Amino acid sequence: MVTLSKIYTRGGDQGKTSLGSGERVFKSDLRVGTYGAVDEANAALGLALLYCEDGDMNGHLITIQNQLFDVGAELCM
């Protein structure tokens, strides 16, 4: 289990968020919206996997899901 020492900064966000690189960007930045959309697509694939009974299709969905995870990681840097 992951233990978080604190989950807040007490600095306020002024409408900004931090990328994985530490760079601060506005929450309206195209990258933030894009990796959010990629994350939602990945979650939808996870739901599809839950109900999919076709083994071959499961393999394809898992591959796509892993690729989307990598894309999201690249976008947040």
mmCIF file with all atom_site columns, N, CA and C in Angstrom:
data_model
loop_
_atom_site.group_PDB
_atom_site.id
_atom_site.type_symbol
_atom_site.label_atom_id
_atom_site.label_alt_id
_atom_site.label_comp_id
_atom_site.label_asym_id
_atom_site.label_entity_id
_atom_site.label_seq_id
_atom_site.pdbx_PDB_ins_code
_atom_site.Cartn_x
_atom_site.Cartn_y
_atom_site.Cartn_z
_atom_site.occupancy
_atom_site.B_iso_or_equiv
_atom_site.pdbx_formal_charge
_atom_site.auth_seq_id
_atom_site.auth_comp_id
_atom_site.auth_asym_id
_atom_site.auth_atom_id
_atom_site.pdbx_PDB_model_num
ATOM 1   N N  . MET A 1 1  ? 0.845   -1.179  0.000   1.00 0.00 ? 1  MET A N  1
ATOM 2   C CA . MET A 1 1  ? 0.000   0.000   0.000   1.00 0.00 ? 1  MET A CA 1
ATOM 3   C C  . MET A 1 1  ? 0.889   1.240   0.000   1.00 0.00 ? 1  MET A C  1
ATOM 4   N N  . VAL A 1 2  ? 0.501   2.225   -0.788  1.00 0.00 ? 2  VAL A N  1
ATOM 5   C CA . VAL A 1 2  ? 1.234   3.484   -0.855  1.00 0.00 ? 2  VAL A CA 1
ATOM 6   C C  . VAL A 1 2  ? 0.786   4.377   0.289   1.00 0.00 ? 2  VAL A C  1
ATOM 7   N N  . THR A 1 3  ? 1.750   4.956   1.001   1.00 0.00 ? 3  THR A N  1
ATOM 8   C CA . THR A 1 3  ? 1.447   5.883   2.070   1.00 0.00 ? 3  THR A CA 1
ATOM 9   C C  . THR A 1 3  ? 1.863   7.277   1.635   1.00 0.00 ? 3  THR A C  1
ATOM 10  N N  . LEU A 1 4  ? 0.935   8.202   1.663   1.00 0.00 ? 4  LEU A N  1
ATOM 11  C CA . LEU A 1 4  ? 1.225   9.579   1.286   1.00 0.00 ? 4  LEU A CA 1
ATOM 12  C C  . LEU A 1 4  ? 1.424   10.414  2.539   1.00 0.00 ? 4  LEU A C  1
ATOM 13  N N  . SER A 1 5  ? 2.539   11.135  2.598   1.00 0.00 ? 5  SER A N  1
ATOM 14  C CA . SER A 1 5  ? 2.785   11.962  3.767   1.00 0.00 ? 5  SER A CA 1
ATOM 15  C C  . SER A 1 5  ? 1.887   13.198  3.764   1.00 0.00 ? 5  SER A C  1
ATOM 16  N N  . LYS A 1 6  ? 1.660   13.769  2.588   1.00 0.00 ? 6  LYS A N  1
ATOM 17  C CA . LYS A 1 6  ? 0.705   14.868  2.469   1.00 0.00 ? 6  LYS A CA 1
ATOM 18  C C  . LYS A 1 6  ? 0.195   14.898  1.036   1.00 0.00 ? 6  LYS A C  1
ATOM 19  N N  . ILE A 1 7  ? -1.012  15.340  0.877   1.00 0.00 ? 7  ILE A N  1
ATOM 20  C CA . ILE A 1 7  ? -1.594  15.371  -0.462  1.00 0.00 ? 7  ILE A CA 1
ATOM 21  C C  . ILE A 1 7  ? -2.001  16.789  -0.848  1.00 0.00 ? 7  ILE A C  1
ATOM 22  N N  . TYR A 1 8  ? -1.395  17.758  -0.204  1.00 0.00 ? 8  TYR A N  1
ATOM 23  C CA . TYR A 1 8  ? -1.703  19.150  -0.489  1.00 0.00 ? 8  TYR A CA 1
ATOM 24  C C  . TYR A 1 8  ? -0.413  19.960  -0.425  1.00 0.00 ? 8  TYR A C  1
ATOM 25  N N  . THR A 1 9  ? -0.409  21.120  -1.054  1.00 0.00 ? 9  THR A N  1
ATOM 26  C CA . THR A 1 9  ? 0.795   21.964  -1.061  1.00 0.00 ? 9  THR A CA 1
ATOM 27  C C  . THR A 1 9  ? 0.621   23.232  -0.251  1.00 0.00 ? 9  THR A C  1
ATOM 28  N N  . ARG A 1 10 ? -0.599  23.578  0.065   1.00 0.00 ? 10 ARG A N  1
ATOM 29  C CA . ARG A 1 10 ? -0.946  24.813  0.762   1.00 0.00 ? 10 ARG A CA 1
ATOM 30  C C  . ARG A 1 10 ? -0.551  26.059  -0.032  1.00 0.00 ? 10 ARG A C  1
ATOM 31  N N  . GLY A 1 11 ? -0.196  25.873  -1.284  1.00 0.00 ? 11 GLY A N  1
ATOM 32  C CA . GLY A 1 11 ? 0.212   27.011  -2.094  1.00 0.00 ? 11 GLY A CA 1
ATOM 33  C C  . GLY A 1 11 ? -0.873  27.505  -3.028  1.00 0.00 ? 11 GLY A C  1
ATOM 34  N N  . GLY A 1 12 ? -2.004  26.840  -3.046  1.00 0.00 ? 12 GLY A N  1
ATOM 35  C CA . GLY A 1 12 ? -3.028  27.198  -4.019  1.00 0.00 ? 12 GLY A CA 1
ATOM 36  C C  . GLY A 1 12 ? -2.547  26.823  -5.407  1.00 0.00 ? 12 GLY A C  1
ATOM 37  N N  . ASP A 1 13 ? -3.434  26.832  -6.354  1.00 0.00 ? 13 ASP A N  1
ATOM 38  C CA . ASP A 1 13 ? -2.980  26.399  -7.679  1.00 0.00 ? 13 ASP A CA 1
ATOM 39  C C  . ASP A 1 13 ? -3.003  27.504  -8.725  1.00 0.00 ? 13 ASP A C  1
ATOM 40  N N  . GLN A 1 14 ? -3.598  28.643  -8.438  1.00 0.00 ? 14 GLN A N  1
ATOM 41  C CA . GLN A 1 14 ? -3.666  29.763  -9.381  1.00 0.00 ? 14 GLN A CA 1
ATOM 42  C C  . GLN A 1 14 ? -4.049  29.307  -10.794 1.00 0.00 ? 14 GLN A C  1
ATOM 43  N N  . GLY A 1 15 ? -4.828  28.236  -10.868 1.00 0.00 ? 15 GLY A N  1
ATOM 44  C CA . GLY A 1 15 ? -5.260  27.736  -12.172 1.00 0.00 ? 15 GLY A CA 1
ATOM 45  C C  . GLY A 1 15 ? -4.202  26.944  -12.904 1.00 0.00 ? 15 GLY A C  1
ATOM 46  N N  . LYS A 1 16 ? -3.153  26.544  -12.187 1.00 0.00 ? 16 LYS A N  1
ATOM 47  C CA . LYS A 1 16 ? -2.061  25.808  -12.822 1.00 0.00 ? 16 LYS A CA 1
ATOM 48  C C  . LYS A 1 16 ? -1.914  24.423  -12.209 1.00 0.00 ? 16 LYS A C  1
ATOM 49  N N  . THR A 1 17 ? -1.206  23.567  -12.920 1.00 0.00 ? 17 THR A N  1
ATOM 50  C CA . THR A 1 17 ? -0.889  22.227  -12.454 1.00 0.00 ? 17 THR A CA 1
ATOM 51  C C  . THR A 1 17 ? 0.546   21.916  -12.846 1.00 0.00 ? 17 THR A C  1
ATOM 52  N N  . SER A 1 18 ? 1.141   20.937  -12.194 1.00 0.00 ? 18 SER A N  1
ATOM 53  C CA . SER A 1 18 ? 2.516   20.545  -12.507 1.00 0.00 ? 18 SER A CA 1
ATOM 54  C C  . SER A 1 18 ? 2.517   19.337  -13.427 1.00 0.00 ? 18 SER A C  1
ATOM 55  N N  . LEU A 1 19 ? 3.367   19.392  -14.437 1.00 0.00 ? 19 LEU A N  1
ATOM 56  C CA . LEU A 1 19 ? 3.585   18.237  -15.300 1.00 0.00 ? 19 LEU A CA 1
ATOM 57  C C  . LEU A 1 19 ? 4.617   17.332  -14.636 1.00 0.00 ? 19 LEU A C  1
ATOM 58  N N  . GLY A 1 20 ? 4.821   16.161  -15.186 1.00 0.00 ? 20 GLY A N  1
ATOM 59  C CA . GLY A 1 20 ? 5.795   15.224  -14.637 1.00 0.00 ? 20 GLY A CA 1
ATOM 60  C C  . GLY A 1 20 ? 7.203   15.787  -14.614 1.00 0.00 ? 20 GLY A C  1
ATOM 61  N N  . SER A 1 21 ? 7.488   16.727  -15.507 1.00 0.00 ? 21 SER A N  1
ATOM 62  C CA . SER A 1 21 ? 8.813   17.347  -15.579 1.00 0.00 ? 21 SER A CA 1
ATOM 63  C C  . SER A 1 21 ? 9.005   18.409  -14.508 1.00 0.00 ? 21 SER A C  1
ATOM 64  N N  . GLY A 1 22 ? 7.923   18.764  -13.806 1.00 0.00 ? 22 GLY A N  1
ATOM 65  C CA . GLY A 1 22 ? 7.973   19.833  -12.825 1.00 0.00 ? 22 GLY A CA 1
ATOM 66  C C  . GLY A 1 22 ? 7.511   21.167  -13.389 1.00 0.00 ? 22 GLY A C  1
ATOM 67  N N  . GLU A 1 23 ? 7.380   21.240  -14.708 1.00 0.00 ? 23 GLU A N  1
ATOM 68  C CA . GLU A 1 23 ? 6.912   22.470  -15.352 1.00 0.00 ? 23 GLU A CA 1
ATOM 69  C C  . GLU A 1 23 ? 5.484   22.771  -14.908 1.00 0.00 ? 23 GLU A C  1
ATOM 70  N N  . ARG A 1 24 ? 5.202   24.046  -14.616 1.00 0.00 ? 24 ARG A N  1
ATOM 71  C CA . ARG A 1 24 ? 3.858   24.476  -14.244 1.00 0.00 ? 24 ARG A CA 1
ATOM 72  C C  . ARG A 1 24 ? 3.162   25.025  -15.482 1.00 0.00 ? 24 ARG A C  1
ATOM 73  N N  . VAL A 1 25 ? 1.962   24.532  -15.749 1.00 0.00 ? 25 VAL A N  1
ATOM 74  C CA . VAL A 1 25 ? 1.184   24.996  -16.897 1.00 0.00 ? 25 VAL A CA 1
ATOM 75  C C  . VAL A 1 25 ? -0.248  25.254  -16.439 1.00 0.00 ? 25 VAL A C  1
ATOM 76  N N  . PHE A 1 26 ? -0.947  26.076  -17.209 1.00 0.00 ? 26 PHE A N  1
ATOM 77  C CA . PHE A 1 26 ? -2.352  26.312  -16.905 1.00 0.00 ? 26 PHE A CA 1
ATOM 78  C C  . PHE A 1 26 ? -3.148  25.030  -17.125 1.00 0.00 ? 26 PHE A C  1
ATOM 79  N N  . LYS A 1 27 ? -4.181  24.850  -16.311 1.00 0.00 ? 27 LYS A N  1
ATOM 80  C CA . LYS A 1 27 ? -5.023  23.661  -16.438 1.00 0.00 ? 27 LYS A CA 1
ATOM 81  C C  . LYS A 1 27 ? -5.743  23.621  -17.776 1.00 0.00 ? 27 LYS A C  1
ATOM 82  N N  . SER A 1 28 ? -5.808  24.749  -18.455 1.00 0.00 ? 28 SER A N  1
ATOM 83  C CA . SER A 1 28 ? -6.419  24.802  -19.783 1.00 0.00 ? 28 SER A CA 1
ATOM 84  C C  . SER A 1 28 ? -5.426  24.436  -20.886 1.00 0.00 ? 28 SER A C  1
ATOM 85  N N  . ASP A 1 29 ? -4.179  24.134  -20.524 1.00 0.00 ? 29 ASP A N  1
ATOM 86  C CA . ASP A 1 29 ? -3.150  23.759  -21.500 1.00 0.00 ? 29 ASP A CA 1
ATOM 87  C C  . ASP A 1 29 ? -3.605  22.528  -22.282 1.00 0.00 ? 29 ASP A C  1
ATOM 88  N N  . LEU A 1 30 ? -3.325  22.530  -23.569 1.00 0.00 ? 30 LEU A N  1
ATOM 89  C CA . LEU A 1 30 ? -3.734  21.426  -24.443 1.00 0.00 ? 30 LEU A CA 1
ATOM 90  C C  . LEU A 1 30 ? -3.217  20.082  -23.939 1.00 0.00 ? 30 LEU A C  1
ATOM 91  N N  . ARG A 1 31 ? -2.000  20.053  -23.377 1.00 0.00 ? 31 ARG A N  1
ATOM 92  C CA . ARG A 1 31 ? -1.439  18.784  -22.888 1.00 0.00 ? 31 ARG A CA 1
ATOM 93  C C  . ARG A 1 31 ? -2.269  18.213  -21.752 1.00 0.00 ? 31 ARG A C  1
ATOM 94  N N  . VAL A 1 32 ? -2.731  19.072  -20.860 1.00 0.00 ? 32 VAL A N  1
ATOM 95  C CA . VAL A 1 32 ? -3.523  18.605  -19.718 1.00 0.00 ? 32 VAL A CA 1
ATOM 96  C C  . VAL A 1 32 ? -4.834  17.988  -20.206 1.00 0.00 ? 32 VAL A C  1
ATOM 97  N N  . GLY A 1 33 ? -5.510  18.664  -21.103 1.00 0.00 ? 33 GLY A N  1
ATOM 98  C CA . GLY A 1 33 ? -6.750  18.121  -21.663 1.00 0.00 ? 33 GLY A CA 1
ATOM 99  C C  . GLY A 1 33 ? -6.518  16.843  -22.437 1.00 0.00 ? 33 GLY A C  1
ATOM 100 N N  . THR A 1 34 ? -5.395  16.800  -23.154 1.00 0.00 ? 34 THR A N  1
ATOM 101 C CA . THR A 1 34 ? -5.098  15.626  -23.972 1.00 0.00 ? 34 THR A CA 1
ATOM 102 C C  . THR A 1 34 ? -4.798  14.415  -23.112 1.00 0.00 ? 34 THR A C  1
ATOM 103 N N  . TYR A 1 35 ? -3.952  14.576  -22.075 1.00 0.00 ? 35 TYR A N  1
ATOM 104 C CA . TYR A 1 35 ? -3.681  13.374  -21.282 1.00 0.00 ? 35 TYR A CA 1
ATOM 105 C C  . TYR A 1 35 ? -4.879  12.985  -20.435 1.00 0.00 ? 35 TYR A C  1
ATOM 106 N N  . GLY A 1 36 ? -5.769  13.923  -20.151 1.00 0.00 ? 36 GLY A N  1
ATOM 107 C CA . GLY A 1 36 ? -7.027  13.567  -19.499 1.00 0.00 ? 36 GLY A CA 1
ATOM 108 C C  . GLY A 1 36 ? -7.903  12.718  -20.411 1.00 0.00 ? 36 GLY A C  1
ATOM 109 N N  . ALA A 1 37 ? -7.959  13.096  -21.684 1.00 0.00 ? 37 ALA A N  1
ATOM 110 C CA . ALA A 1 37 ? -8.747  12.330  -22.661 1.00 0.00 ? 37 ALA A CA 1
ATOM 111 C C  . ALA A 1 37 ? -8.160  10.942  -22.875 1.00 0.00 ? 37 ALA A C  1
ATOM 112 N N  . VAL A 1 38 ? -6.831  10.867  -22.923 1.00 0.00 ? 38 VAL A N  1
ATOM 113 C CA . VAL A 1 38 ? -6.165  9.568   -23.080 1.00 0.00 ? 38 VAL A CA 1
ATOM 114 C C  . VAL A 1 38 ? -6.458  8.693   -21.861 1.00 0.00 ? 38 VAL A C  1
ATOM 115 N N  . ASP A 1 39 ? -6.428  9.280   -20.676 1.00 0.00 ? 39 ASP A N  1
ATOM 116 C CA . ASP A 1 39 ? -6.718  8.533   -19.453 1.00 0.00 ? 39 ASP A CA 1
ATOM 117 C C  . ASP A 1 39 ? -8.161  8.024   -19.454 1.00 0.00 ? 39 ASP A C  1
ATOM 118 N N  . GLU A 1 40 ? -9.096  8.840   -19.918 1.00 0.00 ? 40 GLU A N  1
ATOM 119 C CA . GLU A 1 40 ? -10.496 8.404   -19.997 1.00 0.00 ? 40 GLU A CA 1
ATOM 120 C C  . GLU A 1 40 ? -10.662 7.260   -20.993 1.00 0.00 ? 40 GLU A C  1
ATOM 121 N N  . ALA A 1 41 ? -9.965  7.336   -22.120 1.00 0.00 ? 41 ALA A N  1
ATOM 122 C CA . ALA A 1 41 ? -10.020 6.251   -23.108 1.00 0.00 ? 41 ALA A CA 1
ATOM 123 C C  . ALA A 1 41 ? -9.469  4.966   -22.503 1.00 0.00 ? 41 ALA A C  1
ATOM 124 N N  . ASN A 1 42 ? -8.384  5.104   -21.744 1.00 0.00 ? 42 ASN A N  1
ATOM 125 C CA . ASN A 1 42 ? -7.775  3.944   -21.096 1.00 0.00 ? 42 ASN A CA 1
ATOM 126 C C  . ASN A 1 42 ? -8.749  3.322   -20.089 1.00 0.00 ? 42 ASN A C  1
ATOM 127 N N  . ALA A 1 43 ? -9.454  4.154   -19.354 1.00 0.00 ? 43 ALA A N  1
ATOM 128 C CA . ALA A 1 43 ? -10.441 3.652   -18.392 1.00 0.00 ? 43 ALA A CA 1
ATOM 129 C C  . ALA A 1 43 ? -11.585 2.936   -19.110 1.00 0.00 ? 43 ALA A C  1
ATOM 130 N N  . ALA A 1 44 ? -12.018 3.473   -20.244 1.00 0.00 ? 44 ALA A N  1
ATOM 131 C CA . ALA A 1 44 ? -13.085 2.831   -21.019 1.00 0.00 ? 44 ALA A CA 1
ATOM 132 C C  . ALA A 1 44 ? -12.637 1.460   -21.515 1.00 0.00 ? 44 ALA A C  1
ATOM 133 N N  . LEU A 1 45 ? -11.373 1.354   -21.928 1.00 0.00 ? 45 LEU A N  1
ATOM 134 C CA . LEU A 1 45 ? -10.853 0.051   -22.354 1.00 0.00 ? 45 LEU A CA 1
ATOM 135 C C  . LEU A 1 45 ? -10.820 -0.927  -21.183 1.00 0.00 ? 45 LEU A C  1
ATOM 136 N N  . GLY A 1 46 ? -10.494 -0.427  -20.008 1.00 0.00 ? 46 GLY A N  1
ATOM 137 C CA . GLY A 1 46 ? -10.510 -1.284  -18.820 1.00 0.00 ? 46 GLY A CA 1
ATOM 138 C C  . GLY A 1 46 ? -11.896 -1.836  -18.556 1.00 0.00 ? 46 GLY A C  1
ATOM 139 N N  . LEU A 1 47 ? -12.906 -1.011  -18.745 1.00 0.00 ? 47 LEU A N  1
ATOM 140 C CA . LEU A 1 47 ? -14.289 -1.459  -18.576 1.00 0.00 ? 47 LEU A CA 1
ATOM 141 C C  . LEU A 1 47 ? -14.658 -2.484  -19.642 1.00 0.00 ? 47 LEU A C  1
ATOM 142 N N  . ALA A 1 48 ? -14.222 -2.242  -20.873 1.00 0.00 ? 48 ALA A N  1
ATOM 143 C CA . ALA A 1 48 ? -14.477 -3.201  -21.952 1.00 0.00 ? 48 ALA A CA 1
ATOM 144 C C  . ALA A 1 48 ? -13.829 -4.545  -21.627 1.00 0.00 ? 48 ALA A C  1
ATOM 145 N N  . LEU A 1 49 ? -12.621 -4.499  -21.079 1.00 0.00 ? 49 LEU A N  1
ATOM 146 C CA . LEU A 1 49 ? -11.928 -5.740  -20.705 1.00 0.00 ? 49 LEU A CA 1
ATOM 147 C C  . LEU A 1 49 ? -12.708 -6.518  -19.648 1.00 0.00 ? 49 LEU A C  1
ATOM 148 N N  . LEU A 1 50 ? -13.343 -5.803  -18.762 1.00 0.00 ? 50 LEU A N  1
ATOM 149 C CA . LEU A 1 50 ? -14.113 -6.446  -17.702 1.00 0.00 ? 50 LEU A CA 1
ATOM 150 C C  . LEU A 1 50 ? -15.229 -7.315  -18.268 1.00 0.00 ? 50 LEU A C  1
ATOM 151 N N  . TYR A 1 51 ? -15.835 -6.856  -19.360 1.00 0.00 ? 51 TYR A N  1
ATOM 152 C CA . TYR A 1 51 ? -16.984 -7.557  -19.925 1.00 0.00 ? 51 TYR A CA 1
ATOM 153 C C  . TYR A 1 51 ? -16.667 -8.399  -21.158 1.00 0.00 ? 51 TYR A C  1
ATOM 154 N N  . CYS A 1 52 ? -15.487 -8.249  -21.706 1.00 0.00 ? 52 CYS A N  1
ATOM 155 C CA . CYS A 1 52 ? -15.130 -8.969  -22.928 1.00 0.00 ? 52 CYS A CA 1
ATOM 156 C C  . CYS A 1 52 ? -14.812 -10.431 -22.612 1.00 0.00 ? 52 CYS A C  1
ATOM 157 N N  . GLU A 1 53 ? -15.419 -11.327 -23.362 1.00 0.00 ? 53 GLU A N  1
ATOM 158 C CA . GLU A 1 53 ? -15.194 -12.757 -23.148 1.00 0.00 ? 53 GLU A CA 1
ATOM 159 C C  . GLU A 1 53 ? -14.365 -13.381 -24.261 1.00 0.00 ? 53 GLU A C  1
ATOM 160 N N  . ASP A 1 54 ? -13.942 -12.587 -25.219 1.00 0.00 ? 54 ASP A N  1
ATOM 161 C CA . ASP A 1 54 ? -13.148 -13.061 -26.354 1.00 0.00 ? 54 ASP A CA 1
ATOM 162 C C  . ASP A 1 54 ? -11.667 -12.907 -26.009 1.00 0.00 ? 54 ASP A C  1
ATOM 163 N N  . GLY A 1 55 ? -10.990 -14.025 -25.829 1.00 0.00 ? 55 GLY A N  1
ATOM 164 C CA . GLY A 1 55 ? -9.581  -14.008 -25.435 1.00 0.00 ? 55 GLY A CA 1
ATOM 165 C C  . GLY A 1 55 ? -8.687  -13.245 -26.389 1.00 0.00 ? 55 GLY A C  1
ATOM 166 N N  . ASP A 1 56 ? -8.898  -13.423 -27.698 1.00 0.00 ? 56 ASP A N  1
ATOM 167 C CA . ASP A 1 56 ? -8.088  -12.698 -28.680 1.00 0.00 ? 56 ASP A CA 1
ATOM 168 C C  . ASP A 1 56 ? -8.317  -11.194 -28.564 1.00 0.00 ? 56 ASP A C  1
ATOM 169 N N  . MET A 1 57 ? -9.567  -10.805 -28.414 1.00 0.00 ? 57 MET A N  1
ATOM 170 C CA . MET A 1 57 ? -9.888  -9.382  -28.282 1.00 0.00 ? 57 MET A CA 1
ATOM 171 C C  . MET A 1 57 ? -9.280  -8.814  -27.005 1.00 0.00 ? 57 MET A C  1
ATOM 172 N N  . ASN A 1 58 ? -9.310  -9.597  -25.923 1.00 0.00 ? 58 ASN A N  1
ATOM 173 C CA . ASN A 1 58 ? -8.698  -9.150  -24.670 1.00 0.00 ? 58 ASN A CA 1
ATOM 174 C C  . ASN A 1 58 ? -7.230  -8.805  -24.878 1.00 0.00 ? 58 ASN A C  1
ATOM 175 N N  . GLY A 1 59 ? -6.535  -9.643  -25.626 1.00 0.00 ? 59 GLY A N  1
ATOM 176 C CA . GLY A 1 59 ? -5.121  -9.390  -25.897 1.00 0.00 ? 59 GLY A CA 1
ATOM 177 C C  . GLY A 1 59 ? -4.915  -8.079  -26.633 1.00 0.00 ? 59 GLY A C  1
ATOM 178 N N  . HIS A 1 60 ? -5.769  -7.821  -27.617 1.00 0.00 ? 60 HIS A N  1
ATOM 179 C CA . HIS A 1 60 ? -5.677  -6.564  -28.371 1.00 0.00 ? 60 HIS A CA 1
ATOM 180 C C  . HIS A 1 60 ? -5.978  -5.363  -27.466 1.00 0.00 ? 60 HIS A C  1
ATOM 181 N N  . LEU A 1 61 ? -7.016  -5.501  -26.646 1.00 0.00 ? 61 LEU A N  1
ATOM 182 C CA . LEU A 1 61 ? -7.395  -4.403  -25.757 1.00 0.00 ? 61 LEU A CA 1
ATOM 183 C C  . LEU A 1 61 ? -6.289  -4.097  -24.750 1.00 0.00 ? 61 LEU A C  1
ATOM 184 N N  . ILE A 1 62 ? -5.660  -5.138  -24.224 1.00 0.00 ? 62 ILE A N  1
ATOM 185 C CA . ILE A 1 62 ? -4.563  -4.942  -23.269 1.00 0.00 ? 62 ILE A CA 1
ATOM 186 C C  . ILE A 1 62 ? -3.391  -4.237  -23.938 1.00 0.00 ? 62 ILE A C  1
ATOM 187 N N  . THR A 1 63 ? -3.080  -4.635  -25.169 1.00 0.00 ? 63 THR A N  1
ATOM 188 C CA . THR A 1 63 ? -1.993  -3.985  -25.908 1.00 0.00 ? 63 THR A CA 1
ATOM 189 C C  . THR A 1 63 ? -2.291  -2.502  -26.107 1.00 0.00 ? 63 THR A C  1
ATOM 190 N N  . ILE A 1 64 ? -3.503  -2.195  -26.541 1.00 0.00 ? 64 ILE A N  1
ATOM 191 C CA . ILE A 1 64 ? -3.892  -0.795  -26.758 1.00 0.00 ? 64 ILE A CA 1
ATOM 192 C C  . ILE A 1 64 ? -3.866  -0.029  -25.439 1.00 0.00 ? 64 ILE A C  1
ATOM 193 N N  . GLN A 1 65 ? -4.344  -0.663  -24.379 1.00 0.00 ? 65 GLN A N  1
ATOM 194 C CA . GLN A 1 65 ? -4.366  -0.010  -23.074 1.00 0.00 ? 65 GLN A CA 1
ATOM 195 C C  . GLN A 1 65 ? -2.943  0.323   -22.614 1.00 0.00 ? 65 GLN A C  1
ATOM 196 N N  . ASN A 1 66 ? -2.020  -0.596  -22.793 1.00 0.00 ? 66 ASN A N  1
ATOM 197 C CA . ASN A 1 66 ? -0.623  -0.343  -22.421 1.00 0.00 ? 66 ASN A CA 1
ATOM 198 C C  . ASN A 1 66 ? -0.029  0.787   -23.251 1.00 0.00 ? 66 ASN A C  1
ATOM 199 N N  . GLN A 1 67 ? -0.361  0.821   -24.538 1.00 0.00 ? 67 GLN A N  1
ATOM 200 C CA . GLN A 1 67 ? 0.140   1.894   -25.402 1.00 0.00 ? 67 GLN A CA 1
ATOM 201 C C  . GLN A 1 67 ? -0.432  3.245   -24.977 1.00 0.00 ? 67 GLN A C  1
ATOM 202 N N  . LEU A 1 68 ? -1.707  3.285   -24.633 1.00 0.00 ? 68 LEU A N  1
ATOM 203 C CA . LEU A 1 68 ? -2.311  4.529   -24.166 1.00 0.00 ? 68 LEU A CA 1
ATOM 204 C C  . LEU A 1 68 ? -1.678  4.995   -22.859 1.00 0.00 ? 68 LEU A C  1
ATOM 205 N N  . PHE A 1 69 ? -1.347  4.061   -21.989 1.00 0.00 ? 69 PHE A N  1
ATOM 206 C CA . PHE A 1 69 ? -0.679  4.414   -20.736 1.00 0.00 ? 69 PHE A CA 1
ATOM 207 C C  . PHE A 1 69 ? 0.657   5.088   -21.035 1.00 0.00 ? 69 PHE A C  1
ATOM 208 N N  . ASP A 1 70 ? 1.403   4.526   -21.979 1.00 0.00 ? 70 ASP A N  1
ATOM 209 C CA . ASP A 1 70 ? 2.692   5.110   -22.365 1.00 0.00 ? 70 ASP A CA 1
ATOM 210 C C  . ASP A 1 70 ? 2.512   6.491   -22.990 1.00 0.00 ? 70 ASP A C  1
ATOM 211 N N  . VAL A 1 71 ? 1.490   6.646   -23.833 1.00 0.00 ? 71 VAL A N  1
ATOM 212 C CA . VAL A 1 71 ? 1.213   7.950   -24.450 1.00 0.00 ? 71 VAL A CA 1
ATOM 213 C C  . VAL A 1 71 ? 0.898   8.983   -23.367 1.00 0.00 ? 71 VAL A C  1
ATOM 214 N N  . GLY A 1 72 ? 0.059   8.608   -22.412 1.00 0.00 ? 72 GLY A N  1
ATOM 215 C CA . GLY A 1 72 ? -0.277  9.519   -21.319 1.00 0.00 ? 72 GLY A CA 1
ATOM 216 C C  . GLY A 1 72 ? 0.941   9.925   -20.516 1.00 0.00 ? 72 GLY A C  1
ATOM 217 N N  . ALA A 1 73 ? 1.838   8.973   -20.277 1.00 0.00 ? 73 ALA A N  1
ATOM 218 C CA . ALA A 1 73 ? 3.067   9.276   -19.536 1.00 0.00 ? 73 ALA A CA 1
ATOM 219 C C  . ALA A 1 73 ? 3.936   10.263  -20.306 1.00 0.00 ? 73 ALA A C  1
ATOM 220 N N  . GLU A 1 74 ? 4.024   10.094  -21.612 1.00 0.00 ? 74 GLU A N  1
ATOM 221 C CA . GLU A 1 74 ? 4.814   11.020  -22.434 1.00 0.00 ? 74 GLU A CA 1
ATOM 222 C C  . GLU A 1 74 ? 4.183   12.413  -22.444 1.00 0.00 ? 74 GLU A C  1
ATOM 223 N N  . LEU A 1 75 ? 2.866   12.469  -22.521 1.00 0.00 ? 75 LEU A N  1
ATOM 224 C CA . LEU A 1 75 ? 2.180   13.760  -22.574 1.00 0.00 ? 75 LEU A CA 1
ATOM 225 C C  . LEU A 1 75 ? 2.357   14.564  -21.292 1.00 0.00 ? 75 LEU A C  1
ATOM 226 N N  . CYS A 1 76 ? 2.474   13.899  -20.168 1.00 0.00 ? 76 CYS A N  1
ATOM 227 C CA . CYS A 1 76 ? 2.570   14.641  -18.905 1.00 0.00 ? 76 CYS A CA 1
ATOM 228 C C  . CYS A 1 76 ? 3.988   15.113  -18.610 1.00 0.00 ? 76 CYS A C  1
ATOM 229 N N  . MET A 1 77 ? 4.918   14.777  -19.474 1.00 0.00 ? 77 MET A N  1
ATOM 230 C CA . MET A 1 77 ? 6.304   15.226  -19.252 1.00 0.00 ? 77 MET A CA 1
ATOM 231 C C  . MET A 1 77 ? 6.557   16.520  -19.890 1.00 0.00 ? 77 MET A C  1
#
